[in-house]
Amino acid sequence: MHIGIVGAGPRGLLILERLIAWSRERQEKMAIHLFDLNGIGGVVWQPNQSYTLIMNTPSNMISLFEDETVTPLAGPLTTGPNIYDWTKTEAAEYIQKNNQRFEHANAFLAEIKRLQANDYPTRALYGVYLNWYYERLTTQLPANVTLEFQLHNIIMVQRMATGQFTAQTLKQKYTFDSLIMALGYSENNRNEEEALLEDYANEHELVYIPPRNPASADLTGILPHSTVISRGLGLSFFDYVTLLTAGRGGTFTKNADQTLTYHPSGTEPKIVGMSRRGWPYHAKGINQKAYGEQFPAQYLTRDFLQRYDKAHPLPYEFFWQRLQLELNWVYYTFWLSAHQPEQVSAFQQAMKPLIQVAQLALILDTFKIPQAERLDIAEQMNPAVAFTENQIQQFTTAVASYLATDAVAAEAGTKTGPLTSALEMLRDVRDSIRYVIEHELLTEDEYINRFARHFNGVNNFLSIGPPVQRTRELQALVAAGIVEFAGPNARFSTDRGQFRLDSDLKPGQFWLADTILESRLPPATVLKTTNPLLTTLLANKDARSYQLQEANGNWVDTGAIEVDRQTDQLKDADGNVIKNLFMWGVPTEGLHWLTTMSPRPGVNDFFLQEADRIVATLFQNQTNS
């Protein structure tokens, strides 16, 4: 069997491990070619990227190895260390052995000494872990498997009459019996607004940085003391802020009250942050959970979800109400544990039968929970609710207050802080949410207009934010006058050879800037991608975009490339499954959900299951051919 894997990020390496494990067990002769122009780790996880960037997952919650919880597992189990365990065992020897390859080798050695299970490793260190993982695979190859890594990208794939595939790099053509494309983000063609801004930047010697991985962006054109407008306030925003401050030599010191003070290097620009919502993402709480520990679902249970199917859809409002009840259950469980521990059981018994969040108020009154201590999900989704109109007009001051409050809540921890524990529940019920999507329990209209256009943004804002360290740093940068915020729906234009941003909150307030940062990753939009592999698959009718129909009859492109949900085999332009041609990862976002997560040990992780299922399909196809 001749197998190609496109992409050497975490997904491509998971597929590689599964292929080797299956082949060792079945004694199948296999020649594997792994392709990635960026090297092992792919674009995002390079060991020699800026050392200032950190992950947003604790070290003990990231692993590429299966564990005893992964069921069903058709292939053999391969165990090994998560990042934290690796740093305490094999990491030092590996880093020392490869110190010429890793420019941060000394920093890595210091990092692995101080890293604790609930700390956030640098992204560069995760890149080292991926390289170690790959080299472990290469040194344990069975005699029946050969492996070659190609520092090239596949730019074109075509089907052959034999059922095989030709794949081509800029240098060479290959023939494969099966091809697995484990792709990450691809840049897209500019939309009309982006193209106008980029053209204006070129004409006036300004800087325009389109949506891309911040670690790959060239920031050298951003001059000290110039003004930068950053569009987007999620994880990429925090990365860019770090690269333009600490990444330029600025430092932070900790104060007695846990706040930080920023000491400028003098090379920073002024950064103006904005987005449609206007507020930076909520901080991740300090993790207190043990290996594999999750809060069990109380409302979005498998028994509840199995009442519905595609023919009998789950109303979105039922889904949303029960999800809010999940957050309230955790919030008040921990609030009562701290204030009225003897009442926890009685409260849970009273709350369990609820089906609407509005029904909760009477129970809260009964248990005499003060109004000021109650969870307001609407306020968490839109922090402006907590401020007066006059306060909102001083928007940067309002954001500074929000950051301070948010940091204190996050520092209370994921098992003792009521708010942090509640927001953490959005992570713990991901498998329930994923079940809704994978089993198509929502109508197509509600998936498009409620889940994709509403819930995804809310979920990202509440649960996919930065480590609290970054929130404390941002708070310090605001206090130092390095960062300010324009508020929701600020308006772009151009003025006097510069970019202009006008506040929607305060008449007459505007900023002139030399740089626009599109502080977000490129969305998965297969019809607009510049990736030549994806565009040629579409042009050759070996792929199609995943489209859904609204209630009014309009067809909507989700941005995803369409695959069979159960096997991840590509569908051609006519909707037929192409055997042995797989697409796994970000290009399927919109058909699958949250395709960017790294595998988590001890929780029967979906991605570990999926890698095994893809390889099981490959071998099953061979048996049936």
XYZ file of C-alpha atoms in Angstrom, residues 6-618:
613
model
C -0.623 15.904 3.502
C 0.145 17.999 6.568
C 2.566 17.325 9.422
C 0.685 19.132 12.170
C -0.939 17.254 15.064
C -3.584 15.648 12.826
C -1.161 14.414 10.202
C 1.058 12.947 12.909
C -1.913 11.225 14.547
C -2.761 9.608 11.197
C 0.862 8.562 10.776
C 0.884 6.885 14.205
C -2.377 5.054 13.503
C -1.120 3.795 10.139
C 2.080 2.477 11.697
C 0.242 0.860 14.625
C -2.314 -0.824 12.354
C 0.370 -2.011 9.937
C 2.466 -3.459 12.750
C -0.525 -5.442 14.016
C -1.728 -6.628 10.599
C 1.755 -7.088 9.068
C 0.706 -5.013 6.056
C 3.481 -3.757 3.790
C 3.126 -0.010 3.553
C 5.090 2.869 2.037
C 4.126 6.199 3.617
C 5.006 9.674 2.347
C 4.404 12.649 4.668
C 4.318 16.154 3.122
C 4.606 19.591 4.712
C 6.519 22.586 3.363
C 6.742 24.000 6.892
C 8.294 20.910 8.455
C 7.101 18.772 11.338
C 4.540 20.753 13.316
C 3.043 22.491 10.298
C 2.526 26.235 10.128
C 1.384 26.817 13.707
C 3.619 24.590 15.824
C 7.153 25.372 14.731
C 9.881 25.032 17.402
C 11.731 28.152 16.204
C 8.786 30.551 16.245
C 8.681 33.488 18.663
C 9.232 32.216 22.173
C 6.778 34.796 23.566
C 3.690 32.930 22.286
C 1.970 30.441 24.602
C -0.731 27.827 24.171
C -4.194 28.267 25.645
C -4.404 24.709 27.006
C -2.576 23.484 30.148
C 0.331 21.107 29.652
C -1.401 18.090 31.212
C -4.362 18.417 28.842
C -2.451 17.907 25.562
C -1.345 14.560 24.185
C -1.051 12.728 20.875
C -1.310 9.294 22.470
C -4.374 7.138 22.937
C -5.307 6.093 26.455
C -7.624 3.613 28.132
C -10.619 5.976 27.815
C -10.571 6.072 23.992
C -13.490 3.918 22.905
C -14.304 2.580 20.468
C -10.748 1.975 19.284
C -10.559 -0.414 16.341
C -6.781 -0.374 16.107
C -4.151 -1.072 18.752
C -3.655 1.236 21.728
C -0.480 3.343 21.732
C 0.247 4.986 25.067
C 2.751 7.710 25.854
C 3.283 10.938 27.794
C 1.268 14.119 27.572
C 3.317 17.307 27.308
C 3.639 17.731 31.060
C 4.783 14.143 31.662
C 7.160 14.403 28.705
C 8.819 17.508 30.190
C 9.578 15.522 33.344
C 10.931 12.453 31.527
C 12.373 12.493 28.005
C 12.280 16.171 27.049
C 15.601 17.349 28.485
C 17.661 14.637 26.800
C 15.891 15.233 23.473
C 16.368 19.015 23.597
C 20.035 18.722 24.544
C 20.608 16.210 21.751
C 19.022 18.608 19.212
C 20.189 21.930 20.629
C 21.628 22.993 17.256
C 18.194 22.639 15.620
C 16.259 24.551 18.278
C 17.192 28.210 18.620
C 15.372 28.412 21.967
C 17.081 25.292 23.360
C 18.282 26.955 26.554
C 14.901 28.568 27.135
C 13.218 25.170 26.581
C 15.456 23.545 29.201
C 14.532 26.253 31.692
C 10.859 26.005 30.761
C 10.585 22.254 31.298
C 12.121 22.626 34.768
C 9.556 25.174 35.922
C 6.518 23.919 33.959
C 3.709 22.586 36.149
C 0.774 20.427 35.112
C -1.634 23.378 34.979
C 0.782 25.808 33.347
C 0.528 26.859 29.708
C 3.545 25.768 27.638
C 4.986 27.898 24.879
C 3.820 27.065 21.386
C 7.421 26.526 20.405
C 7.754 23.816 23.082
C 4.691 22.047 21.688
C 6.506 22.119 18.356
C 9.444 20.353 20.024
C 7.036 17.766 21.467
C 5.644 17.128 17.970
C 9.153 16.695 16.570
C 10.001 14.265 19.388
C 6.767 12.378 18.713
C 7.580 12.105 15.001
C 11.124 10.917 15.644
C 9.841 8.345 18.121
C 7.609 6.997 15.345
C 10.494 6.862 12.876
C 12.714 4.931 15.283
C 9.998 2.369 15.989
C 8.990 1.590 12.404
C 8.255 -2.102 11.842
C 10.136 -3.820 9.015
C 7.025 -3.841 6.831
C 6.681 -0.016 6.819
C 8.788 2.622 5.099
C 8.411 6.341 5.744
C 9.671 9.373 3.852
C 9.139 12.996 4.832
C 8.979 15.537 2.015
C 9.574 19.220 2.776
C 7.090 20.146 0.044
C 3.367 20.728 -0.272
C 1.049 18.712 -2.473
C -0.475 21.201 -4.879
C -2.638 18.905 -7.005
C -4.408 15.553 -6.655
C -6.221 13.679 -9.420
C -8.134 10.416 -9.507
C -6.974 7.627 -11.792
C -9.131 5.041 -13.527
C -7.490 2.392 -11.326
C -8.921 3.988 -8.188
C -5.499 5.323 -7.251
C -4.477 8.959 -7.037
C -1.698 11.025 -8.535
C -0.369 13.745 -6.266
C 2.050 16.420 -7.347
C 4.423 18.816 -5.612
C 6.343 21.503 -7.475
C 9.175 18.966 -7.772
C 7.701 15.507 -8.273
C 4.648 13.369 -9.023
C 3.534 10.436 -6.831
C 0.972 7.645 -7.124
C -0.945 6.623 -4.017
C -3.510 3.989 -3.142
C -4.853 6.300 -0.446
C -4.333 9.940 0.432
C -5.192 11.627 3.740
C -5.234 15.430 3.687
C -4.812 16.684 7.263
C -4.883 20.412 6.559
C -4.901 23.446 8.804
C -5.802 27.015 7.938
C -5.403 28.289 4.386
C -5.337 31.919 3.408
C -8.234 33.192 1.320
C -8.616 35.600 -1.549
C -9.286 39.074 -0.196
C -12.880 40.165 0.106
C -13.817 43.544 -1.339
C -13.078 45.524 1.831
C -9.771 43.750 2.467
C -8.672 44.324 -1.120
C -9.442 48.053 -0.902
C -7.532 48.398 2.369
C -4.564 46.465 0.989
C -4.499 48.558 -2.192
C -4.651 51.752 -0.136
C -1.775 50.515 2.039
C 0.355 49.804 -1.031
C -0.410 53.208 -2.528
C 0.426 55.146 0.656
C 3.294 53.071 2.081
C 1.183 51.802 4.959
C 1.037 48.300 6.449
C -1.888 45.944 5.944
C -1.667 42.423 7.405
C -4.484 40.118 6.259
C -5.943 37.267 8.333
C -3.152 34.755 9.009
C -1.291 32.960 11.768
C 0.290 35.781 13.853
C 3.556 33.869 14.257
C 3.927 33.932 10.445
C 3.143 37.629 10.011
C 5.905 40.081 9.132
C 5.639 42.848 11.723
C 8.926 44.574 10.897
C 7.139 47.329 8.982
C 5.284 48.419 12.134
C 7.383 51.277 13.483
C 7.814 52.258 17.142
C 5.214 54.784 18.360
C 3.128 54.367 15.189
C -0.574 53.549 15.577
C -1.927 50.082 14.791
C -5.617 49.256 14.401
C -6.262 45.649 15.347
C -9.509 44.213 14.004
C -10.510 41.208 16.103
C -10.204 40.682 19.875
C -9.784 36.916 20.137
C -6.688 34.773 20.498
C -4.912 36.303 17.488
C -5.327 39.766 19.026
C -3.600 38.623 22.209
C -0.820 37.081 20.107
C -0.232 40.274 18.146
C -0.263 42.375 21.313
C 2.353 40.048 22.820
C 4.544 40.137 19.711
C 4.424 43.952 19.578
C 5.161 44.485 23.301
C 6.959 41.687 25.170
C 8.171 40.470 21.774
C 9.932 43.827 21.356
C 11.642 43.766 24.714
C 8.976 45.098 27.067
C 8.681 43.433 30.472
C 6.059 42.907 33.178
C 6.464 42.857 36.954
C 3.882 41.482 39.388
C 2.303 43.655 42.064
C 1.096 42.586 45.506
C -2.544 42.602 44.335
C -1.768 40.171 41.457
C -1.948 42.923 38.845
C 1.028 43.570 36.567
C 2.971 46.688 35.642
C 4.348 47.038 32.112
C 7.808 48.461 31.511
C 8.086 49.599 27.875
C 11.128 49.005 25.705
C 10.377 52.144 23.701
C 9.867 50.191 20.467
C 6.154 49.500 20.885
C 3.456 50.957 18.657
C 0.142 52.272 19.989
C -2.529 49.566 19.520
C -6.233 50.300 19.065
C -8.348 47.148 19.384
C -11.805 46.734 17.918
C -14.322 44.102 16.859
C -18.047 43.866 16.232
C -18.629 42.905 19.888
C -15.957 45.314 21.083
C -14.733 43.343 24.131
C -11.687 41.033 24.410
C -12.444 37.355 24.911
C -12.992 36.041 28.448
C -9.906 34.648 30.164
C -9.400 30.926 30.681
C -9.675 30.016 34.342
C -6.771 28.580 36.294
C -7.192 24.836 35.907
C -7.860 22.825 39.070
C -9.109 19.657 37.413
C -7.238 16.414 37.606
C -6.348 14.145 34.672
C -9.514 13.306 32.734
C -11.788 15.206 35.100
C -14.913 16.807 33.632
C -18.216 18.001 35.033
C -20.943 15.617 33.814
C -23.783 16.997 31.711
C -27.081 17.317 33.574
C -29.340 18.576 30.776
C -27.625 17.924 27.431
C -27.293 14.257 28.284
C -27.009 11.502 25.707
C -30.420 10.172 26.814
C -31.974 13.569 26.079
C -30.229 14.012 22.728
C -31.174 10.530 21.548
C -34.827 11.567 21.573
C -34.079 13.499 18.371
C -32.746 12.697 14.911
C -32.589 14.376 11.521
C -36.235 13.505 10.828
C -37.288 14.733 14.286
C -35.005 17.721 14.877
C -34.028 19.271 18.169
C -35.375 22.851 18.323
C -32.449 25.217 18.763
C -34.253 26.962 21.610
C -34.402 23.654 23.533
C -30.658 23.231 22.957
C -29.859 26.796 24.041
C -32.069 26.664 27.134
C -30.548 23.404 28.323
C -27.033 24.649 27.679
C -27.715 27.705 29.832
C -29.094 25.439 32.537
C -25.813 23.502 32.439
C -23.888 26.712 33.174
C -26.268 27.714 35.937
C -26.100 24.257 37.531
C -22.322 24.492 37.859
C -22.320 28.147 38.877
C -24.753 27.748 41.763
C -23.288 24.430 42.840
C -19.963 26.163 43.462
C -21.485 29.363 44.807
C -23.516 27.421 47.362
C -20.507 25.222 48.180
C -18.736 28.388 49.316
C -21.665 30.141 51.042
C -24.346 27.583 51.961
C -22.750 24.134 51.606
C -25.584 22.413 53.457
C -27.995 23.589 50.728
C -26.188 22.220 47.664
C -28.067 18.922 47.449
C -31.479 20.499 48.034
C -30.774 23.180 45.430
C -29.725 20.614 42.836
C -32.883 18.584 43.496
C -34.993 21.715 43.018
C -33.175 22.726 39.835
C -32.951 19.345 38.127
C -36.520 19.307 36.647
C -36.213 22.757 35.025
C -36.542 23.106 31.259
C -36.394 26.918 30.989
C -33.807 29.293 32.475
C -36.621 31.706 33.400
C -37.918 29.118 35.878
C -34.712 29.457 37.883
C -35.519 32.838 39.472
C -38.069 31.420 41.895
C -35.583 28.799 43.113
C -32.898 31.447 43.585
C -35.346 33.495 45.652
C -36.217 30.431 47.735
C -32.555 29.818 48.537
C -32.017 33.553 49.211
C -29.197 33.964 46.706
C -28.477 37.729 46.497
C -29.246 39.479 43.231
C -25.680 40.773 42.987
C -24.325 37.208 43.166
C -26.528 35.712 40.454
C -25.205 34.542 37.093
C -26.238 36.825 34.255
C -25.386 34.992 31.030
C -26.516 37.962 28.944
C -23.936 40.102 30.752
C -21.211 37.511 30.174
C -22.065 37.518 26.460
C -22.118 41.323 26.346
C -20.185 42.972 29.211
C -21.680 46.368 28.291
C -24.764 45.356 30.297
C -22.776 45.997 33.485
C -21.957 49.632 32.609
C -23.900 52.870 32.329
C -24.134 54.742 29.046
C -21.682 57.371 30.308
C -19.205 54.670 31.352
C -19.451 53.004 27.960
C -18.554 56.276 26.254
C -15.213 56.042 28.093
C -14.836 52.651 26.511
C -11.175 51.889 27.229
C -11.801 52.596 30.921
C -14.802 50.249 30.827
C -12.696 47.520 29.197
C -9.997 47.960 31.853
C -12.637 47.392 34.541
C -13.951 44.335 32.690
C -10.426 42.898 32.364
C -9.790 43.327 36.089
C -13.060 41.632 37.043
C -12.559 38.879 34.492
C -9.046 38.145 35.725
C -10.168 37.840 39.346
C -12.937 35.419 38.296
C -10.491 33.329 36.242
C -7.967 33.224 39.080
C -10.635 31.746 41.355
C -10.134 28.474 39.475
C -12.162 25.891 37.565
C -13.369 23.993 40.650
C -13.807 26.766 43.183
C -14.622 29.896 41.186
C -18.355 29.872 40.334
C -18.095 31.917 37.121
C -14.922 30.278 35.847
C -16.334 26.820 36.619
C -19.559 27.671 34.794
C -17.773 28.899 31.661
C -15.510 25.849 31.819
C -18.681 23.766 31.428
C -18.794 24.917 27.802
C -15.637 22.835 27.293
C -16.918 19.854 29.255
C -20.114 19.547 27.189
C -18.326 19.793 23.842
C -18.994 16.141 23.136
C -22.713 16.752 23.665
C -22.620 19.753 21.325
C -20.585 17.780 18.812
C -23.196 14.972 18.990
C -25.859 17.525 17.990
C -23.824 18.563 14.942
C -22.547 15.134 13.856
C -26.051 13.628 14.046
C -27.610 16.673 12.312
C -30.155 17.170 15.093
C -30.815 20.828 14.198
C -32.736 21.852 11.104
C -30.515 23.250 8.363
C -32.063 26.693 8.844
C -31.438 26.718 12.596
C -27.929 25.378 12.141
C -27.143 28.259 9.747
C -28.963 31.111 11.460
C -28.804 30.145 15.134
C -25.879 27.795 15.701
C -23.328 28.983 13.115
C -24.222 32.678 13.179
C -24.944 33.038 16.890
C -23.757 30.202 19.085
C -20.276 29.812 17.598
C -19.406 33.427 18.344
C -20.799 33.206 21.869
C -18.933 29.960 22.546
C -15.654 31.412 21.258
C -16.059 34.574 23.344
C -16.886 32.727 26.557
C -14.723 29.600 26.393
C -11.888 29.940 23.844
C -10.081 32.868 25.340
C -6.477 33.359 26.468
C -4.839 32.170 29.683
C -5.499 34.642 32.502
C -1.824 35.664 32.315
C -2.584 37.340 28.984
C -5.595 39.147 30.439
C -3.446 40.507 33.282
C -0.838 41.624 30.730
C -3.480 43.363 28.624
C -4.781 45.106 31.744
C -1.240 46.409 32.378
C -0.816 47.520 28.767
C -4.049 49.519 28.968
C -2.825 51.142 32.178
C 0.470 51.989 30.438
C -1.359 53.659 27.552
C -0.054 51.149 24.984
C -3.472 49.613 24.176
C -6.909 51.197 23.948
C -10.258 50.113 22.547
C -12.611 51.678 20.031
C -15.819 49.905 21.052
C -18.321 47.803 19.092
C -18.913 48.401 15.409
C -16.279 51.094 14.930
C -16.079 52.148 11.281
C -13.088 51.924 8.903
C -12.268 54.552 6.298
C -9.209 56.305 4.913
C -8.116 59.865 5.585
C -5.081 61.973 4.593
C -2.974 59.011 3.514
C -3.734 56.991 6.644
C -6.289 54.486 7.866
C -9.094 55.972 9.955
C -11.274 54.350 12.613
C -14.353 56.178 13.921
C -16.018 55.308 17.218
C -19.664 54.305 17.115
C -20.002 55.213 20.809
C -18.614 58.715 21.117
C -19.330 61.288 18.378
C -16.177 62.845 16.996
C -13.775 60.276 18.425
C -11.494 58.744 15.806
C -7.998 57.327 15.314
C -5.558 57.644 12.402
C -3.216 54.702 11.908
C -0.358 53.480 9.753
C -1.191 49.773 10.143
C -4.220 47.520 10.062
C -3.879 44.074 11.605
C -6.622 41.623 10.723
C -6.294 39.894 14.091
C -8.027 36.657 13.255
C -7.234 33.440 11.488
C -8.597 33.007 7.959
C -12.067 31.454 8.089
C -12.542 28.048 6.486
C -14.052 29.197 3.189
C -13.247 26.603 0.581
C -14.728 28.555 -2.321
C -12.407 31.510 -1.558
C -9.234 29.684 -0.528
C -5.903 30.312 -2.208
C -4.693 26.796 -1.358
C -3.892 25.205 -4.758
C -4.670 21.686 -3.529
C -8.199 22.646 -2.518
C -8.829 24.787 -5.595
C -7.735 22.028 -8.003
C -9.874 19.447 -6.191
C -12.869 21.729 -6.720
C -11.911 22.508 -10.324
C -11.548 18.800 -11.135
C -14.945 18.092 -9.522
C -13.285 15.809 -6.977
C -14.675 17.965 -4.178
C -17.556 20.292 -3.471
C -18.535 22.809 -0.823
C -20.979 21.807 1.896
C -24.227 23.706 1.407
C -27.389 23.885 3.498
C -30.843 25.272 2.801
C -32.567 27.970 4.815
C -36.291 27.860 5.510
C -36.875 30.426 2.722
C -35.324 28.067 0.177
C -31.998 29.875 -0.172
C -28.894 27.699 -0.320
C -26.051 28.821 1.929
C -22.416 27.838 1.564
C -21.027 26.831 4.964
C -17.413 27.321 3.918
C -16.655 23.626 4.537
C -15.449 21.073 2.031
C -17.931 18.194 2.076
C -16.908 14.801 3.449
C -18.768 11.719 4.599
C -19.449 12.365 8.288
C -18.609 8.845 9.403
C -15.433 8.249 7.396
C -14.128 11.723 6.376
C -13.812 10.510 2.781
C -14.211 13.310 0.300
C -17.401 13.734 -1.724
C -17.160 14.651 -5.397
C -19.207 17.277 -7.216
C -22.110 14.828 -7.568
C -22.087 13.898 -3.899
C -20.471 10.494 -4.342
C -17.968 9.337 -1.738
C -14.435 8.955 -3.126
C -12.928 5.858 -1.556
C -9.530 6.326 0.051
C -9.385 10.109 -0.424
C -9.752 11.684 3.033
C -10.017 15.271 4.252
C -9.531 15.854 7.981
C -9.217 19.160 9.735
C -9.984 22.850 9.326
C -11.333 22.712 5.724
C -14.266 20.659 7.085
C -15.207 23.313 9.691
C -18.901 23.985 9.148
C -19.689 20.319 8.588
C -17.697 19.181 11.639
C -17.381 21.446 14.695
C -14.321 22.876 16.494
C -11.810 21.199 14.216
C -8.859 23.155 15.643
C -8.631 21.555 19.080
C -5.644 19.442 20.146
C -6.395 15.987 21.609
C -7.026 15.873 25.359
C -6.006 12.790 27.326
C -8.283 10.907 29.690
C -11.636 12.036 28.263
C -12.245 9.643 25.337
C -11.149 12.409 23.010
C -13.097 12.754 19.753
C -10.006 13.442 17.636
C -8.182 10.341 18.858
C -11.269 8.321 17.923
C -11.486 10.029 14.546
C -7.882 9.331 13.573
C -8.404 5.646 14.323
C -11.692 5.632 12.413
C -10.066 7.107 9.295
C -7.352 4.454 9.283
C -9.941 1.738 10.012
C -11.864 2.894 6.922
C -8.694 2.777 4.833
